[in-house]
Amino acid sequence: MRLRAKVAIAAAVAVLVAAGPGVALASWAGGGAGSASSRAISLPGGNTPSVSVTGRNVTVSWAATNLPGPTPVAGYVVSRYDAGTNALQTVGASCGETVAALSCTEAATPGGTWYYKVAPKQGSWVGPRGAASANVTVAAPSLAFSSSTTMTTLPTTLAGTIASFATGETIAFRLDNPTSGTILTGSATPSTIPAGGGAAISVTIPAGTSNGAHTVYAVGSLGTQTGTGITVAVDVAPPTISAMTIAKTTGYLAGSIKQGSMYYVYATVTDPAPSSGMVSVRTNVSAVTTGATAVNLVAGSYSAGGVSYNYRTASLSANAVLGAGAKTFSVTATDNVGLFTTANGSVIVDNTAPGASDVQSANGGATPGRIEVGDSIIFSFTQQIDPQSVMAGWTGASTPVSLRLRSAGGASGDRVLVFDGANTTRLPLNRLDLGGTGYITSTGNDGTGSMVMTGSTITITITSVGSAVVGTAPASTMNWRLNAGMYDAAGNTCPSGTQTQSGGPKINF
């Protein structure tokens, strides 16, 4: 009886093994009458796989797993994991489902660092996954250009390479968007991507592409694409020179110089994006300074005549003898890719000193002949005076001044002295003798005013007067006693002197 039971169990095992994939072999137990017995059998775990990568293709290999005895299992399940997070991934079709062989190659594997595990499978039973393989890194698809990506003419053909594309893909190229961007003329060699995933490529950036930065994408026919693309710069626009002038080295006004004076050349230069950078900004001022045909301008923050500039020369000296009138000059700006712009300008040479030409008053108050708020004094010159020669930092715009009103006798009459807004510095406008004595009844009655320049005139409008300025004066002729020190736009100095009010005696203020 015991012998017959052993034979029956052995026969059952043989039948199950021979039955193949359709039989559950994870474990089982024998049964029946008598003293016979059997031992449970489990499907063993998978072996540790080895991995290798070629382009985007990862080959996974492993040793066979046997059932109890010399019979190998019918198949294997291959799993891929993220090496950073240990998250289970979806394996490509070539290594998916059940693999009957002892290796498989996962094609078009995504870029990243992975490891693999293998589990044996027999029928519907799957054994434990074995130990993890070593990590394997699959490079992300990439595009690189070997030729310069800054283009100064269009069309331009760029050469380069692609890597980590899927085996068997063909390649197209797009500009600025990988799915909807302009399709570019290009080619890959070989035209069908080999197992290594790489190819030499060329792509043409067409005429009409706008100046600026653009992105080129390589797109594979099986869905592979370069994730960020490669930025190329179209620089077909030369630098621009939006402003330029010549100005004396002191003062505010620009555009005029005199013979023998020191001066600067100013320019505002920009290079349209993508800027390759400026290699030089130079000026030809040989009409003003003999031999000065290529003088460098230096980048910085400058101002002349209330206008800001970003380039300026060092100080230059005008010829000692230089005829009056307009003199031409030019500025040439060249960027680092050889594109350049030349702009022409002119400067006025003025060798004539300015002078006072008249002084008048205007009534803006209630009573003619009385100094009141709203009245004004108008100082006129033969040409415009540089405002900074009148008061430090003045641009000609309305600014406060102080007026010292003094009662005086004699032919010169009462006086108005002109000081800065702080009432500490006497301006070279100096003083106005009113020619009458009825304006100011006592000494020490200061007032204030607002000073503004319009062309060749400076007007001070009275904004306050002291309580003792209550007199009313008869018709008189004023005299303006100006000091030396003021100068015009070219730097010619206005001499001191006395300017008499034109038009004869009149009721002033």
Coordinates of C-alpha atoms in Angstrom, one line a residue:
M1 CA 0.0 0.0 0.0
R2 CA 2.8 2.5 1.0
L3 CA 4.7 1.8 -2.2
R4 CA 1.6 2.4 -4.4
A5 CA 1.0 5.8 -2.7
K6 CA 4.6 7.0 -3.4
V7 CA 4.2 6.0 -7.0
A8 CA 0.9 7.9 -7.3
I9 CA 2.4 11.1 -5.9
A10 CA 5.5 10.9 -8.2
A11 CA 3.2 10.4 -11.1
A12 CA 1.1 13.4 -10.1
V13 CA 4.1 15.7 -9.9
A14 CA 5.3 14.5 -13.3
V15 CA 1.9 15.2 -14.8
L16 CA 1.8 18.8 -13.3
V17 CA 5.3 19.6 -14.6
A18 CA 4.5 18.3 -18.0
A19 CA 1.3 20.2 -18.1
G20 CA 3.2 23.5 -18.5
P21 CA 1.8 27.0 -18.3
G22 CA -1.8 26.1 -17.6
V23 CA -1.1 24.5 -14.2
A24 CA -0.8 26.4 -10.9
L25 CA 2.5 25.5 -9.4
A26 CA 3.0 28.0 -6.6
S27 CA 2.4 25.3 -4.0
W28 CA 0.3 22.3 -3.4
A29 CA -0.2 19.4 -0.9
G30 CA -0.7 15.6 -1.5
G31 CA -3.7 13.6 -0.1
G32 CA -5.3 10.1 0.0
A33 CA -5.6 7.1 2.3
G34 CA -2.8 5.4 4.0
S35 CA 0.5 6.6 5.4
A36 CA 1.8 8.3 2.3
S37 CA 2.8 12.1 2.6
S38 CA 4.0 15.0 0.2
R39 CA 5.8 18.4 0.7
A40 CA 4.4 21.9 -0.5
I41 CA 6.4 23.4 -3.4
S42 CA 6.7 27.2 -4.1
L43 CA 7.7 29.1 -7.3
P44 CA 11.2 30.4 -6.6
G45 CA 12.2 34.1 -7.0
G46 CA 13.9 35.7 -10.0
N47 CA 17.6 36.2 -10.5
T48 CA 19.4 39.5 -10.5
P49 CA 19.4 41.0 -14.0
S50 CA 22.2 42.8 -15.8
V51 CA 21.6 45.9 -17.9
S52 CA 23.2 47.8 -20.7
V53 CA 22.2 50.8 -22.7
T54 CA 22.6 51.8 -26.3
G55 CA 21.0 55.1 -27.2
R56 CA 17.5 54.8 -25.9
N57 CA 17.5 51.0 -25.9
V58 CA 18.1 49.2 -22.6
T59 CA 18.9 45.5 -22.8
V60 CA 18.0 43.4 -19.6
S61 CA 19.5 39.9 -19.2
W62 CA 19.1 37.3 -16.5
A63 CA 19.8 33.7 -15.6
A64 CA 17.1 31.1 -15.9
T65 CA 14.9 30.2 -12.9
N66 CA 14.1 26.5 -12.5
L67 CA 11.2 24.7 -11.0
P68 CA 12.0 22.2 -8.4
G69 CA 14.3 20.0 -10.4
P70 CA 16.0 20.9 -13.7
T71 CA 13.0 22.3 -15.5
P72 CA 13.1 26.1 -16.1
V73 CA 10.0 28.2 -15.7
A74 CA 8.0 29.1 -18.8
G75 CA 8.5 32.9 -18.7
Y76 CA 9.5 36.1 -16.8
V77 CA 8.0 39.4 -15.9
V78 CA 10.3 42.4 -16.2
S79 CA 9.8 45.6 -14.1
R80 CA 11.5 49.0 -14.3
Y81 CA 11.8 51.4 -11.3
D82 CA 12.8 55.1 -10.9
A83 CA 16.2 55.0 -9.2
G84 CA 15.4 58.2 -7.4
T85 CA 11.9 57.5 -6.1
N86 CA 11.7 53.7 -6.4
A87 CA 8.4 54.1 -8.1
L88 CA 7.3 51.3 -10.5
Q89 CA 7.3 52.4 -14.1
T90 CA 5.4 51.3 -17.2
V91 CA 7.7 49.1 -19.2
G92 CA 7.8 49.4 -23.0
A93 CA 6.1 46.8 -25.1
S94 CA 9.3 44.9 -26.1
C95 CA 9.8 44.0 -22.4
G96 CA 6.2 43.9 -21.4
E97 CA 3.8 41.0 -20.7
T98 CA 5.6 37.7 -20.4
V99 CA 9.1 37.3 -21.7
A100 CA 9.8 33.7 -22.7
A101 CA 13.6 34.4 -23.3
L102 CA 16.3 35.2 -20.9
S103 CA 16.7 38.8 -22.1
C104 CA 14.7 41.6 -23.7
T105 CA 15.4 45.1 -25.0
E106 CA 13.2 48.0 -23.9
A107 CA 13.2 50.4 -26.9
A108 CA 12.6 54.1 -26.7
T109 CA 13.1 54.1 -22.9
P110 CA 12.4 57.5 -21.4
G111 CA 15.3 59.6 -20.2
G112 CA 16.2 59.0 -16.6
T113 CA 18.0 56.7 -14.2
W114 CA 16.4 53.3 -13.7
Y115 CA 16.9 49.8 -12.3
Y116 CA 15.1 46.6 -13.3
K117 CA 13.8 43.5 -11.5
V118 CA 12.8 40.1 -12.9
A119 CA 10.1 37.7 -11.5
P120 CA 9.6 34.1 -12.8
K121 CA 6.2 33.1 -14.2
Q122 CA 4.6 29.8 -14.7
G123 CA 1.1 29.8 -16.1
S124 CA -0.9 32.3 -14.0
W125 CA 1.5 32.1 -11.1
V126 CA 4.2 34.7 -10.7
G127 CA 7.0 34.2 -8.3
P128 CA 8.8 36.9 -6.2
R129 CA 10.8 39.7 -8.0
G130 CA 14.5 39.1 -7.6
A131 CA 17.2 41.6 -6.5
A132 CA 17.5 44.9 -8.4
S133 CA 19.9 45.4 -11.2
A134 CA 22.5 48.1 -11.2
N135 CA 21.3 51.6 -12.1
V136 CA 21.3 52.5 -15.8
T137 CA 21.0 56.0 -17.1
V138 CA 19.3 56.8 -20.3
A139 CA 20.1 60.3 -21.6
A140 CA 17.2 62.6 -22.6
P141 CA 16.9 63.5 -26.2
S142 CA 19.2 66.4 -27.1
L143 CA 20.1 68.7 -29.9
A144 CA 23.4 70.5 -30.2
F145 CA 24.8 72.9 -32.8
S146 CA 28.4 72.9 -33.8
S147 CA 28.2 76.1 -35.8
S148 CA 27.6 79.5 -34.3
T149 CA 24.0 80.1 -33.1
T150 CA 24.3 83.9 -33.7
M151 CA 23.3 84.7 -37.2
T152 CA 23.9 88.0 -38.9
T153 CA 22.5 87.0 -42.3
L154 CA 19.5 84.9 -43.4
P155 CA 18.9 82.3 -44.5
T156 CA 21.6 80.5 -42.4
T157 CA 22.2 76.8 -42.2
L158 CA 23.3 75.4 -38.9
A159 CA 25.1 72.1 -38.4
G160 CA 24.9 69.9 -35.3
T161 CA 24.0 66.6 -33.8
I162 CA 21.1 64.9 -32.1
A163 CA 21.3 62.1 -29.5
S164 CA 19.0 59.7 -27.6
F165 CA 16.3 59.6 -30.2
A166 CA 14.3 56.4 -30.7
T167 CA 15.6 53.8 -33.1
G168 CA 13.9 54.0 -36.4
E169 CA 12.6 57.5 -36.1
T170 CA 12.9 60.2 -38.8
I171 CA 13.5 63.8 -37.7
A172 CA 11.7 67.1 -38.4
F173 CA 12.6 70.5 -37.1
R174 CA 10.3 73.3 -35.9
L175 CA 10.9 76.9 -34.8
D176 CA 9.8 78.3 -31.5
N177 CA 7.2 75.6 -30.7
P178 CA 7.7 71.8 -30.9
T179 CA 4.2 71.1 -32.2
S180 CA 2.9 74.2 -34.0
G181 CA 6.0 76.1 -34.8
T182 CA 7.2 76.8 -38.4
I183 CA 8.6 73.7 -40.0
L184 CA 12.2 74.3 -40.9
T185 CA 14.2 72.8 -43.8
G186 CA 16.6 70.2 -42.3
S187 CA 18.0 66.8 -42.6
A188 CA 19.6 64.0 -40.5
T189 CA 22.4 61.7 -41.4
P190 CA 21.5 58.8 -41.3
S191 CA 17.9 59.8 -42.2
T192 CA 16.5 56.9 -40.0
I193 CA 17.9 57.0 -36.4
P194 CA 20.1 53.9 -35.7
A195 CA 20.2 51.9 -32.5
G196 CA 22.7 54.4 -31.0
G197 CA 20.0 57.1 -31.1
G198 CA 22.2 59.8 -32.7
A199 CA 22.7 61.5 -36.1
A200 CA 24.4 64.5 -37.7
I201 CA 21.9 67.2 -38.6
S202 CA 21.6 70.4 -40.5
V203 CA 18.8 72.9 -40.2
T204 CA 18.1 76.2 -42.0
I205 CA 16.9 79.4 -40.3
P206 CA 14.9 81.0 -43.1
A207 CA 14.9 84.6 -44.5
G208 CA 12.3 86.7 -42.8
T209 CA 12.9 85.3 -39.3
S210 CA 12.6 88.3 -37.0
N211 CA 15.5 89.8 -35.1
G212 CA 15.8 88.3 -31.6
A213 CA 16.1 84.9 -29.8
H214 CA 14.4 81.9 -31.3
T215 CA 14.2 78.2 -30.3
V216 CA 14.9 75.2 -32.6
Y217 CA 13.3 71.9 -31.7
A218 CA 14.1 68.4 -33.1
V219 CA 11.0 66.2 -33.3
G220 CA 11.0 62.5 -34.0
S221 CA 8.4 60.6 -35.9
L222 CA 7.7 58.3 -33.0
G223 CA 7.0 61.2 -30.6
T224 CA 10.5 61.9 -29.3
Q225 CA 11.4 65.6 -29.1
T226 CA 13.9 67.8 -27.4
G227 CA 12.2 69.2 -24.4
T228 CA 13.6 72.7 -24.2
G229 CA 15.0 73.1 -27.7
I230 CA 18.1 75.1 -28.6
T231 CA 18.1 78.9 -28.5
V232 CA 19.5 80.7 -31.6
A233 CA 20.0 84.4 -32.0
V234 CA 19.2 86.3 -35.1
D235 CA 21.2 89.5 -35.1
V236 CA 20.7 91.1 -38.5
A237 CA 20.1 94.6 -37.2
P238 CA 23.0 97.0 -36.7
P239 CA 23.3 99.2 -33.7
T240 CA 21.1 102.3 -33.5
I241 CA 22.3 105.8 -32.7
S242 CA 19.2 107.7 -31.4
A243 CA 20.9 110.9 -30.2
M244 CA 24.2 112.6 -30.4
T245 CA 25.6 116.1 -29.6
I246 CA 28.7 118.1 -28.9
A247 CA 28.8 120.3 -25.8
K248 CA 31.4 122.3 -23.9
T249 CA 32.8 120.6 -20.8
T250 CA 31.2 123.0 -18.4
G251 CA 27.7 124.4 -18.2
Y252 CA 24.3 123.0 -19.1
L253 CA 23.5 123.9 -22.7
A254 CA 24.7 121.7 -25.6
G255 CA 25.1 122.1 -29.3
S256 CA 27.5 125.0 -29.5
I257 CA 31.2 125.5 -28.8
K258 CA 33.7 128.2 -29.5
Q259 CA 37.2 128.1 -31.0
G260 CA 39.9 126.8 -28.7
S261 CA 37.4 125.5 -26.2
M262 CA 37.2 122.1 -24.5
Y263 CA 34.3 119.9 -25.4
Y264 CA 32.7 116.4 -25.3
V265 CA 30.9 114.3 -27.9
Y266 CA 27.9 112.5 -26.6
A267 CA 25.8 109.6 -28.1
T268 CA 23.0 107.3 -27.2
V269 CA 23.7 103.9 -28.8
T270 CA 21.8 100.6 -28.5
D271 CA 22.2 97.2 -30.1
P272 CA 18.8 95.5 -30.8
A273 CA 18.2 92.2 -29.0
P274 CA 19.8 89.8 -29.1
S275 CA 22.7 92.2 -28.5
S276 CA 26.1 90.8 -29.5
G277 CA 27.6 93.7 -27.5
M278 CA 29.4 96.8 -28.8
V279 CA 33.0 96.5 -30.0
S280 CA 33.4 100.2 -30.5
V281 CA 31.7 103.6 -30.7
R282 CA 33.9 106.2 -32.4
T283 CA 33.5 109.8 -33.6
N284 CA 35.0 111.8 -36.5
V285 CA 35.3 115.4 -35.3
S286 CA 38.1 116.4 -37.7
A287 CA 36.1 119.4 -38.8
V288 CA 36.4 120.7 -35.2
T289 CA 39.7 119.2 -34.1
T290 CA 42.2 118.5 -36.8
G291 CA 43.1 114.8 -37.2
A292 CA 40.4 113.6 -34.8
T293 CA 38.9 111.0 -37.2
A294 CA 38.3 108.1 -34.9
V295 CA 38.0 109.1 -31.3
N296 CA 36.6 106.5 -28.9
L297 CA 33.5 107.1 -26.9
V298 CA 33.3 105.3 -23.5
A299 CA 30.1 103.7 -22.1
G300 CA 28.7 105.4 -19.0
S301 CA 25.9 107.6 -17.7
Y302 CA 26.1 111.1 -19.0
S303 CA 23.9 114.2 -19.4
A304 CA 24.1 117.3 -21.6
G305 CA 21.4 119.9 -22.1
G306 CA 19.0 117.8 -20.0
V307 CA 19.3 114.8 -22.3
S308 CA 20.8 111.5 -21.1
Y309 CA 23.4 109.7 -23.1
N310 CA 25.2 106.4 -22.6
Y311 CA 28.5 107.1 -24.4
R312 CA 30.9 110.1 -24.2
T313 CA 34.4 110.9 -25.3
A314 CA 37.2 112.2 -23.1
S315 CA 37.5 116.0 -23.3
L316 CA 38.7 117.3 -26.6
S317 CA 40.2 120.6 -27.7
A318 CA 38.7 122.6 -30.6
N319 CA 41.1 124.2 -33.0
A320 CA 42.4 127.5 -31.7
V321 CA 41.2 129.2 -34.9
L322 CA 37.9 127.9 -36.0
G323 CA 35.5 129.8 -38.2
A324 CA 31.9 130.4 -36.9
G325 CA 29.0 128.4 -38.3
A326 CA 27.9 124.7 -38.4
K327 CA 30.5 122.0 -38.4
T328 CA 29.7 118.4 -39.2
F329 CA 30.7 115.4 -37.2
S330 CA 29.8 111.7 -37.2
V331 CA 29.5 108.8 -34.8
T332 CA 30.0 105.2 -35.9
A333 CA 28.8 102.3 -33.7
T334 CA 30.0 98.7 -34.4
D335 CA 28.8 95.6 -32.7
N336 CA 30.7 92.4 -32.0
V337 CA 29.4 90.7 -35.2
G338 CA 30.6 93.5 -37.4
L339 CA 27.3 95.3 -38.0
F340 CA 27.7 99.0 -37.8
T341 CA 25.8 102.3 -38.1
T342 CA 27.1 105.8 -38.8
A343 CA 25.1 108.9 -37.9
N344 CA 25.9 112.4 -38.9
G345 CA 25.4 115.6 -36.8
S346 CA 26.5 119.2 -36.6
V347 CA 27.7 121.6 -34.0
I348 CA 27.5 125.4 -34.1
V349 CA 30.8 127.2 -33.7
D350 CA 30.0 130.6 -32.0
N351 CA 32.9 132.9 -31.2
T352 CA 30.8 136.0 -30.3
A353 CA 30.5 137.0 -26.7
P354 CA 26.9 137.7 -25.5
G355 CA 25.8 140.9 -23.8
A356 CA 22.8 142.5 -22.1
S357 CA 20.3 144.0 -24.6
D358 CA 17.5 145.4 -22.4
V359 CA 15.7 145.3 -19.1
Q360 CA 12.0 145.8 -18.6
S361 CA 9.3 145.4 -16.0
A362 CA 5.7 144.2 -16.3
N363 CA 2.7 144.9 -14.1
G364 CA 1.0 141.9 -12.7
G365 CA -0.3 143.4 -9.5
A366 CA -3.1 145.9 -8.7
T367 CA -1.3 149.2 -8.8
P368 CA 1.0 150.5 -11.6
G369 CA 4.2 152.0 -10.2
R370 CA 4.2 149.8 -7.0
I371 CA 6.2 146.6 -6.6
E372 CA 3.7 143.9 -5.9
V373 CA 3.2 140.2 -6.1
G374 CA 2.7 139.2 -9.7
D375 CA 4.9 142.0 -11.1
S376 CA 8.0 140.9 -13.1
I377 CA 11.4 141.9 -14.2
I378 CA 12.6 140.8 -17.7
F379 CA 16.4 140.7 -18.4
S380 CA 17.3 140.3 -22.1
F381 CA 20.5 139.2 -23.7
T382 CA 21.8 139.3 -27.2
Q383 CA 21.8 135.5 -27.2
Q384 CA 20.8 132.7 -24.8
I385 CA 22.8 132.4 -21.6
D386 CA 23.8 129.1 -20.2
P387 CA 21.6 128.8 -17.0
Q388 CA 24.3 127.2 -15.0
S389 CA 26.4 130.3 -15.4
V390 CA 23.6 132.3 -13.7
M391 CA 23.1 129.9 -10.8
A392 CA 24.7 126.6 -10.1
G393 CA 22.6 123.6 -11.1
W394 CA 20.0 125.7 -12.8
T395 CA 18.5 124.3 -16.0
G396 CA 16.4 127.4 -17.0
A397 CA 13.2 126.0 -15.5
S398 CA 11.3 128.0 -12.9
T399 CA 13.3 128.2 -9.7
P400 CA 13.0 130.3 -6.5
V401 CA 15.2 133.4 -6.0
S402 CA 15.5 135.9 -3.3
L403 CA 15.2 139.7 -3.8
R404 CA 16.7 142.2 -1.5
L405 CA 14.7 145.4 -1.9
R406 CA 16.6 148.5 -0.8
S407 CA 15.6 152.2 -0.4
A408 CA 18.3 154.5 -1.8
G409 CA 18.6 158.1 -2.8
G410 CA 20.4 159.7 -5.7
A411 CA 20.0 159.3 -9.4
S412 CA 20.1 155.5 -9.3
G413 CA 17.0 155.4 -7.0
D414 CA 15.7 152.3 -5.1
R415 CA 17.4 149.0 -5.9
V416 CA 16.5 145.3 -6.3
L417 CA 19.4 142.9 -5.6
V418 CA 19.1 139.3 -7.0
F419 CA 20.3 136.4 -4.8
D420 CA 19.8 132.6 -4.9
G421 CA 16.8 130.9 -3.3
A422 CA 18.7 130.5 0.0
N423 CA 19.4 134.3 0.0
T424 CA 23.1 133.6 0.5
T425 CA 24.8 133.9 -3.0
R426 CA 24.4 137.0 -5.1
L427 CA 23.7 136.1 -8.7
P428 CA 25.6 137.7 -11.6
L429 CA 22.4 139.3 -12.6
N430 CA 23.4 141.5 -9.7
R431 CA 21.1 144.5 -9.3
L432 CA 18.5 146.7 -10.8
D433 CA 18.6 150.4 -10.2
L434 CA 15.0 151.6 -10.4
G435 CA 15.7 155.2 -11.2
G436 CA 13.1 156.4 -8.7
T437 CA 12.9 156.6 -4.9
G438 CA 9.2 156.1 -4.3
Y439 CA 9.1 152.3 -4.5
I440 CA 10.6 151.2 -1.1
T441 CA 9.9 153.2 2.0
S442 CA 12.6 151.7 4.3
T443 CA 15.6 149.4 4.0
G444 CA 15.6 145.7 4.8
N445 CA 12.4 144.6 3.1
D446 CA 13.3 141.4 1.3
G447 CA 11.1 139.7 -1.2
T448 CA 11.1 136.5 -3.2
G449 CA 10.6 135.6 -6.9
S450 CA 10.4 132.8 -9.4
M451 CA 13.1 132.9 -12.1
V452 CA 12.7 131.2 -15.5
M453 CA 14.6 131.3 -18.8
T454 CA 12.9 131.6 -22.2
G455 CA 15.3 131.8 -25.1
S456 CA 17.5 134.8 -24.5
T457 CA 15.4 136.3 -21.7
I458 CA 15.4 135.7 -18.0
T459 CA 12.2 136.6 -16.2
I460 CA 11.8 137.0 -12.4
T461 CA 8.2 137.1 -11.3
I462 CA 7.7 138.5 -7.8
T463 CA 6.1 136.1 -5.3
S464 CA 6.4 138.1 -2.1
V465 CA 7.5 141.6 -0.8
G466 CA 8.1 143.1 2.6
S467 CA 5.5 145.3 4.3
A468 CA 7.5 148.5 3.7
V469 CA 7.4 148.1 -0.1
V470 CA 4.3 150.2 -0.3
G471 CA 5.4 153.3 -2.3
T472 CA 4.3 154.3 -5.7
A473 CA 6.9 155.8 -8.0
P474 CA 6.6 158.1 -11.0
A475 CA 7.9 157.3 -14.4
S476 CA 11.6 156.5 -14.4
T477 CA 14.3 154.7 -16.4
M478 CA 15.8 151.6 -14.9
N479 CA 19.4 150.5 -15.2
W480 CA 20.6 146.9 -14.9
R481 CA 24.1 146.5 -13.5
L482 CA 25.2 143.0 -14.4
N483 CA 28.4 141.3 -13.2
A484 CA 30.8 139.3 -15.4
G485 CA 30.7 135.5 -15.2
M486 CA 27.7 134.5 -17.3
Y487 CA 28.4 132.8 -20.6
D488 CA 26.4 131.5 -23.6
A489 CA 25.9 128.0 -24.9
A490 CA 29.3 128.0 -26.6
G491 CA 31.1 129.3 -23.5
N492 CA 31.6 132.9 -24.6
T493 CA 31.7 135.1 -21.5
C494 CA 29.2 138.0 -21.1
P495 CA 31.1 141.1 -19.8
S496 CA 30.0 143.2 -16.8
G497 CA 28.3 146.5 -17.6
T498 CA 25.2 148.6 -17.3
Q499 CA 22.2 148.1 -19.5
T500 CA 19.6 151.0 -19.6
Q501 CA 15.9 150.3 -20.0
S502 CA 14.8 151.0 -23.6
G503 CA 11.9 153.3 -24.4
G504 CA 12.6 156.2 -22.1
P505 CA 11.0 157.0 -18.7
K506 CA 7.9 155.0 -17.9
I507 CA 5.8 153.8 -15.1
N508 CA 7.4 150.5 -14.0
F509 CA 5.8 147.6 -12.2

